[in-house]
Amino acid sequence: MGYVEPAQGESADRRVLHWHRPRRPGNRVGRNSMTSTALPRERLSQIPLLANFTAREAEDLFSIAETVQFQPGATVLAEDEESCNLWIVLEGTCEIVKQSDQTGHKVVLAEVQPHQHFGEMSFFHPAPHSASVRAKTAVKLLRIDREAYHRLVDGQCPAAYKLAFNTIGGLAERLRRASDRLADLDSAANAKPPSEWSTFRSKMFDAWNL
């Protein structure tokens, strides 16, 4: 991956970063395809995980990344399965889906929009996924492989540390929002909350370092 010099008369601010990592032998992609892509530099600054990356650091990170496209309805991550990738949405919308223990139906918990990411919990702390992610529309995603990321860490690459730092910041913000939401729900309850609510609340705050 590297810079593409601007054409004659084109502003240098419109330079783009191209990257592509060839598919490894035996890597099955199923209902998706991998392609090369290019992003204007100003768009990179809109991706929270890449905040404060220098051009060189972005290049180092993209050297281990690849773009993957999924069609609507395709599963990106499957609940209760384990994978080792961190994903950034470049185009389209994904849905986070959870299997209901009571009804057995799938419930859409949230949507993931362009520039947002998912998969970070299993990426940094390997464990089965607690929910599935599927493509709501046709999507283009940036996929970062954990083993390749560890090579950056072993090489003391600043991009690896910045990615971890930005991920922690994103998780902290999610916890703050969850904390605020729980406080609002608690205040709105006029009667004694059911035991299920108390159990849920204790699980949310257990071992939190606030």
Short mmCIF file of N, CA and C in Angstrom, two decimals, residues 12-126:
data_model
loop_
_atom_site.label_atom_id
_atom_site.label_comp_id
_atom_site.label_asym_id
_atom_site.label_seq_id
_atom_site.Cartn_x
_atom_site.Cartn_y
_atom_site.Cartn_z
N ALA A 12 -3.12 18.30 -3.49
CA ALA A 12 -2.42 17.23 -2.77
C ALA A 12 -3.27 16.67 -1.66
N ASP A 13 -4.25 17.44 -1.17
CA ASP A 13 -5.12 16.97 -0.10
C ASP A 13 -6.02 15.84 -0.57
N ARG A 14 -6.13 15.66 -1.89
CA ARG A 14 -6.99 14.62 -2.43
C ARG A 14 -6.22 13.33 -2.65
N ARG A 15 -4.97 13.27 -2.20
CA ARG A 15 -4.23 12.02 -2.34
C ARG A 15 -4.97 10.91 -1.60
N VAL A 16 -4.80 9.71 -2.09
CA VAL A 16 -5.52 8.59 -1.50
C VAL A 16 -4.53 7.51 -1.09
N LEU A 17 -4.97 6.68 -0.18
CA LEU A 17 -4.21 5.52 0.24
C LEU A 17 -4.83 4.28 -0.39
N HIS A 18 -4.00 3.48 -1.07
CA HIS A 18 -4.45 2.23 -1.66
C HIS A 18 -3.86 1.08 -0.86
N TRP A 19 -4.64 0.06 -0.66
CA TRP A 19 -4.07 -1.12 -0.02
C TRP A 19 -4.79 -2.36 -0.49
N HIS A 20 -4.08 -3.46 -0.47
CA HIS A 20 -4.68 -4.75 -0.80
C HIS A 20 -3.73 -5.84 -0.34
N ARG A 21 -4.24 -6.80 0.37
CA ARG A 21 -3.45 -7.95 0.78
C ARG A 21 -4.00 -9.17 0.05
N PRO A 22 -3.19 -9.87 -0.77
CA PRO A 22 -3.69 -11.01 -1.53
C PRO A 22 -4.27 -12.08 -0.62
N ARG A 23 -5.26 -12.77 -1.13
CA ARG A 23 -5.87 -13.86 -0.36
C ARG A 23 -4.85 -14.96 -0.11
N ARG A 24 -4.82 -15.46 1.10
CA ARG A 24 -3.93 -16.56 1.43
C ARG A 24 -4.46 -17.85 0.83
N PRO A 25 -3.59 -18.78 0.47
CA PRO A 25 -4.05 -20.06 -0.08
C PRO A 25 -5.00 -20.74 0.89
N GLY A 26 -6.12 -21.21 0.37
CA GLY A 26 -7.08 -21.93 1.19
C GLY A 26 -8.01 -21.05 1.98
N ASN A 27 -7.89 -19.73 1.85
CA ASN A 27 -8.76 -18.83 2.59
C ASN A 27 -10.12 -18.77 1.90
N ARG A 28 -11.14 -19.29 2.55
CA ARG A 28 -12.48 -19.33 1.97
C ARG A 28 -13.22 -18.06 2.34
N VAL A 29 -13.79 -17.41 1.35
CA VAL A 29 -14.48 -16.15 1.62
C VAL A 29 -15.98 -16.28 1.48
N GLY A 30 -16.47 -17.42 0.98
CA GLY A 30 -17.91 -17.63 0.95
C GLY A 30 -18.64 -16.59 0.12
N ARG A 31 -19.67 -15.95 0.74
CA ARG A 31 -20.53 -15.02 0.01
C ARG A 31 -19.97 -13.61 0.07
N ASN A 32 -18.69 -13.46 -0.12
CA ASN A 32 -18.11 -12.13 -0.14
C ASN A 32 -16.92 -12.14 -1.07
N SER A 33 -16.36 -11.00 -1.34
CA SER A 33 -15.21 -10.91 -2.22
C SER A 33 -14.25 -9.88 -1.68
N MET A 34 -12.96 -10.05 -2.00
CA MET A 34 -11.94 -9.13 -1.55
C MET A 34 -11.45 -8.32 -2.74
N THR A 35 -11.30 -7.04 -2.54
CA THR A 35 -10.86 -6.15 -3.61
C THR A 35 -9.89 -5.14 -3.05
N SER A 36 -9.15 -4.48 -3.96
CA SER A 36 -8.35 -3.34 -3.55
C SER A 36 -9.28 -2.14 -3.45
N THR A 37 -8.87 -1.13 -2.73
CA THR A 37 -9.71 0.04 -2.56
C THR A 37 -8.83 1.25 -2.33
N ALA A 38 -9.44 2.41 -2.29
CA ALA A 38 -8.71 3.64 -2.03
C ALA A 38 -9.59 4.56 -1.22
N LEU A 39 -9.00 5.25 -0.26
CA LEU A 39 -9.74 6.19 0.57
C LEU A 39 -9.03 7.53 0.57
N PRO A 40 -9.76 8.63 0.37
CA PRO A 40 -9.15 9.94 0.52
C PRO A 40 -8.62 10.10 1.94
N ARG A 41 -7.53 10.83 2.10
CA ARG A 41 -6.92 11.00 3.41
C ARG A 41 -7.90 11.63 4.40
N GLU A 42 -8.74 12.57 3.92
CA GLU A 42 -9.66 13.21 4.85
C GLU A 42 -10.70 12.23 5.38
N ARG A 43 -11.01 11.18 4.62
CA ARG A 43 -11.96 10.20 5.10
C ARG A 43 -11.36 9.34 6.20
N LEU A 44 -10.08 9.08 6.12
CA LEU A 44 -9.42 8.30 7.16
C LEU A 44 -9.57 8.96 8.52
N SER A 45 -9.55 10.29 8.54
CA SER A 45 -9.66 11.01 9.81
C SER A 45 -11.04 10.88 10.42
N GLN A 46 -12.03 10.41 9.64
CA GLN A 46 -13.39 10.25 10.14
C GLN A 46 -13.58 8.90 10.83
N ILE A 47 -12.59 8.03 10.75
CA ILE A 47 -12.68 6.70 11.37
C ILE A 47 -12.07 6.77 12.76
N PRO A 48 -12.87 6.63 13.82
CA PRO A 48 -12.35 6.79 15.19
C PRO A 48 -11.15 5.90 15.50
N LEU A 49 -11.14 4.67 14.99
CA LEU A 49 -10.02 3.78 15.29
C LEU A 49 -8.70 4.28 14.71
N LEU A 50 -8.78 5.18 13.72
CA LEU A 50 -7.57 5.68 13.09
C LEU A 50 -7.25 7.11 13.52
N ALA A 51 -7.88 7.56 14.59
CA ALA A 51 -7.64 8.93 15.06
C ALA A 51 -6.17 9.12 15.41
N ASN A 52 -5.62 10.25 14.95
CA ASN A 52 -4.23 10.65 15.24
C ASN A 52 -3.18 9.73 14.62
N PHE A 53 -3.56 8.94 13.62
CA PHE A 53 -2.58 8.16 12.89
C PHE A 53 -1.82 9.06 11.93
N THR A 54 -0.52 8.90 11.86
CA THR A 54 0.25 9.56 10.81
C THR A 54 0.08 8.76 9.52
N ALA A 55 0.52 9.36 8.41
CA ALA A 55 0.42 8.66 7.13
C ALA A 55 1.22 7.35 7.17
N ARG A 56 2.38 7.37 7.79
CA ARG A 56 3.21 6.16 7.87
C ARG A 56 2.54 5.10 8.73
N GLU A 57 1.93 5.51 9.83
CA GLU A 57 1.26 4.55 10.71
C GLU A 57 0.05 3.94 10.02
N ALA A 58 -0.70 4.76 9.27
CA ALA A 58 -1.83 4.22 8.52
C ALA A 58 -1.35 3.21 7.48
N GLU A 59 -0.23 3.52 6.85
CA GLU A 59 0.32 2.61 5.85
C GLU A 59 0.73 1.29 6.49
N ASP A 60 1.34 1.36 7.67
CA ASP A 60 1.74 0.13 8.37
C ASP A 60 0.51 -0.73 8.72
N LEU A 61 -0.56 -0.08 9.18
CA LEU A 61 -1.76 -0.82 9.55
C LEU A 61 -2.42 -1.44 8.32
N PHE A 62 -2.52 -0.66 7.25
CA PHE A 62 -3.18 -1.16 6.05
C PHE A 62 -2.38 -2.26 5.36
N SER A 63 -1.10 -2.36 5.69
CA SER A 63 -0.30 -3.42 5.10
C SER A 63 -0.74 -4.80 5.59
N ILE A 64 -1.46 -4.86 6.71
CA ILE A 64 -1.95 -6.14 7.22
C ILE A 64 -3.46 -6.26 7.07
N ALA A 65 -4.08 -5.32 6.37
CA ALA A 65 -5.54 -5.30 6.24
C ALA A 65 -5.96 -5.65 4.83
N GLU A 66 -7.24 -5.99 4.69
CA GLU A 66 -7.81 -6.23 3.37
C GLU A 66 -9.26 -5.80 3.39
N THR A 67 -9.77 -5.43 2.22
CA THR A 67 -11.17 -5.05 2.12
C THR A 67 -11.99 -6.25 1.67
N VAL A 68 -13.16 -6.39 2.27
CA VAL A 68 -14.05 -7.51 1.98
C VAL A 68 -15.44 -6.96 1.73
N GLN A 69 -16.13 -7.50 0.73
CA GLN A 69 -17.49 -7.08 0.42
C GLN A 69 -18.47 -8.21 0.71
N PHE A 70 -19.61 -7.85 1.31
CA PHE A 70 -20.67 -8.80 1.61
C PHE A 70 -21.97 -8.32 0.99
N GLN A 71 -22.77 -9.26 0.54
CA GLN A 71 -24.09 -8.95 0.00
C GLN A 71 -25.11 -8.86 1.13
N PRO A 72 -26.26 -8.19 0.91
CA PRO A 72 -27.28 -8.08 1.96
C PRO A 72 -27.69 -9.45 2.51
N GLY A 73 -27.77 -9.55 3.83
CA GLY A 73 -28.17 -10.79 4.48
C GLY A 73 -27.03 -11.73 4.80
N ALA A 74 -25.84 -11.48 4.28
CA ALA A 74 -24.71 -12.37 4.54
C ALA A 74 -24.22 -12.20 5.97
N THR A 75 -23.79 -13.30 6.58
CA THR A 75 -23.27 -13.27 7.94
C THR A 75 -21.79 -12.94 7.93
N VAL A 76 -21.41 -11.93 8.71
CA VAL A 76 -20.00 -11.55 8.84
C VAL A 76 -19.39 -12.27 10.05
N LEU A 77 -20.08 -12.21 11.18
CA LEU A 77 -19.69 -12.92 12.40
C LEU A 77 -20.87 -13.74 12.87
N ALA A 78 -20.63 -14.94 13.37
CA ALA A 78 -21.69 -15.81 13.84
C ALA A 78 -21.64 -15.94 15.36
N GLU A 79 -22.79 -15.79 16.00
CA GLU A 79 -22.89 -15.93 17.45
C GLU A 79 -22.38 -17.30 17.90
N ASP A 80 -21.65 -17.31 18.99
CA ASP A 80 -21.09 -18.52 19.62
C ASP A 80 -19.92 -19.11 18.84
N GLU A 81 -19.54 -18.50 17.72
CA GLU A 81 -18.34 -18.92 17.02
C GLU A 81 -17.21 -17.95 17.34
N GLU A 82 -15.99 -18.36 17.08
CA GLU A 82 -14.84 -17.53 17.40
C GLU A 82 -14.06 -17.20 16.13
N SER A 83 -13.73 -15.95 15.95
CA SER A 83 -12.87 -15.52 14.85
C SER A 83 -11.90 -14.48 15.39
N CYS A 84 -10.94 -14.12 14.58
CA CYS A 84 -9.82 -13.32 15.08
C CYS A 84 -9.63 -12.05 14.27
N ASN A 85 -10.71 -11.39 13.90
CA ASN A 85 -10.61 -10.22 13.05
C ASN A 85 -11.26 -9.00 13.68
N LEU A 86 -10.70 -7.85 13.37
CA LEU A 86 -11.30 -6.57 13.71
C LEU A 86 -11.82 -5.96 12.42
N TRP A 87 -13.05 -5.44 12.46
CA TRP A 87 -13.73 -4.97 11.25
C TRP A 87 -14.06 -3.49 11.36
N ILE A 88 -13.86 -2.76 10.25
CA ILE A 88 -14.28 -1.36 10.14
C ILE A 88 -15.20 -1.26 8.93
N VAL A 89 -16.36 -0.65 9.12
CA VAL A 89 -17.32 -0.49 8.02
C VAL A 89 -16.88 0.70 7.17
N LEU A 90 -16.64 0.44 5.89
CA LEU A 90 -16.29 1.51 4.96
C LEU A 90 -17.52 2.01 4.21
N GLU A 91 -18.37 1.09 3.79
CA GLU A 91 -19.59 1.45 3.06
C GLU A 91 -20.71 0.50 3.47
N GLY A 92 -21.95 1.02 3.52
CA GLY A 92 -23.10 0.19 3.84
C GLY A 92 -23.37 0.12 5.34
N THR A 93 -24.31 -0.76 5.70
CA THR A 93 -24.76 -0.89 7.09
C THR A 93 -24.81 -2.36 7.49
N CYS A 94 -24.31 -2.66 8.69
CA CYS A 94 -24.41 -4.00 9.27
C CYS A 94 -25.37 -3.97 10.45
N GLU A 95 -25.89 -5.14 10.80
CA GLU A 95 -26.76 -5.29 11.96
C GLU A 95 -26.12 -6.24 12.97
N ILE A 96 -26.24 -5.89 14.25
CA ILE A 96 -25.84 -6.79 15.33
C ILE A 96 -27.08 -7.54 15.78
N VAL A 97 -27.04 -8.86 15.69
CA VAL A 97 -28.22 -9.70 15.91
C VAL A 97 -27.94 -10.69 17.03
N LYS A 98 -28.90 -10.83 17.94
CA LYS A 98 -28.77 -11.74 19.09
C LYS A 98 -29.91 -12.74 19.10
N GLN A 99 -29.58 -14.00 19.34
CA GLN A 99 -30.60 -15.04 19.47
C GLN A 99 -31.27 -14.92 20.83
N SER A 100 -32.60 -14.79 20.86
CA SER A 100 -33.33 -14.66 22.12
C SER A 100 -33.41 -16.01 22.82
N ASP A 101 -33.05 -16.02 24.11
CA ASP A 101 -33.12 -17.26 24.88
C ASP A 101 -34.57 -17.68 25.13
N GLN A 102 -35.48 -16.71 25.21
CA GLN A 102 -36.87 -17.00 25.55
C GLN A 102 -37.69 -17.43 24.34
N THR A 103 -37.56 -16.71 23.24
CA THR A 103 -38.39 -16.99 22.07
C THR A 103 -37.67 -17.76 20.98
N GLY A 104 -36.34 -17.72 21.01
CA GLY A 104 -35.58 -18.38 19.96
C GLY A 104 -35.47 -17.55 18.71
N HIS A 105 -36.13 -16.38 18.68
CA HIS A 105 -36.07 -15.51 17.52
C HIS A 105 -34.82 -14.64 17.58
N LYS A 106 -34.40 -14.15 16.43
CA LYS A 106 -33.26 -13.25 16.36
C LYS A 106 -33.73 -11.81 16.54
N VAL A 107 -33.05 -11.09 17.41
CA VAL A 107 -33.40 -9.71 17.72
C VAL A 107 -32.27 -8.80 17.26
N VAL A 108 -32.62 -7.75 16.52
CA VAL A 108 -31.62 -6.77 16.07
C VAL A 108 -31.34 -5.81 17.22
N LEU A 109 -30.11 -5.81 17.71
CA LEU A 109 -29.73 -4.97 18.84
C LEU A 109 -29.26 -3.59 18.42
N ALA A 110 -28.59 -3.50 17.29
CA ALA A 110 -28.03 -2.22 16.87
C ALA A 110 -27.61 -2.31 15.41
N GLU A 111 -27.31 -1.16 14.83
CA GLU A 111 -26.76 -1.08 13.49
C GLU A 111 -25.36 -0.49 13.54
N VAL A 112 -24.51 -0.93 12.64
CA VAL A 112 -23.15 -0.42 12.55
C VAL A 112 -23.02 0.33 11.24
N GLN A 113 -22.73 1.62 11.32
CA GLN A 113 -22.70 2.50 10.17
C GLN A 113 -21.26 2.71 9.68
N PRO A 114 -21.10 3.34 8.50
CA PRO A 114 -19.75 3.61 8.00
C PRO A 114 -18.88 4.34 9.02
N HIS A 115 -17.62 3.93 9.07
CA HIS A 115 -16.58 4.46 9.96
C HIS A 115 -16.64 3.85 11.36
N GLN A 116 -17.71 3.09 11.67
CA GLN A 116 -17.77 2.40 12.95
C GLN A 116 -17.13 1.02 12.81
N HIS A 117 -16.90 0.36 13.93
CA HIS A 117 -16.20 -0.91 13.91
C HIS A 117 -16.88 -1.94 14.81
N PHE A 118 -16.49 -3.19 14.67
CA PHE A 118 -16.99 -4.27 15.52
C PHE A 118 -15.97 -5.40 15.53
N GLY A 119 -16.17 -6.32 16.47
CA GLY A 119 -15.27 -7.47 16.59
C GLY A 119 -14.09 -7.24 17.50
N GLU A 120 -14.02 -6.04 18.14
CA GLU A 120 -12.83 -5.71 18.93
C GLU A 120 -12.69 -6.56 20.19
N MET A 121 -13.81 -7.00 20.78
CA MET A 121 -13.71 -7.77 22.02
C MET A 121 -13.04 -9.11 21.77
N SER A 122 -13.46 -9.82 20.73
CA SER A 122 -12.83 -11.11 20.41
C SER A 122 -11.45 -10.93 19.81
N PHE A 123 -11.20 -9.77 19.21
CA PHE A 123 -9.90 -9.49 18.61
C PHE A 123 -8.82 -9.37 19.68
N PHE A 124 -9.13 -8.65 20.75
CA PHE A 124 -8.14 -8.43 21.81
C PHE A 124 -8.26 -9.44 22.95
N HIS A 125 -9.42 -10.08 23.07
CA HIS A 125 -9.61 -11.08 24.14
C HIS A 125 -10.37 -12.26 23.53
N PRO A 126 -9.66 -13.21 22.93
CA PRO A 126 -10.29 -14.30 22.18
C PRO A 126 -11.36 -15.03 22.98
#
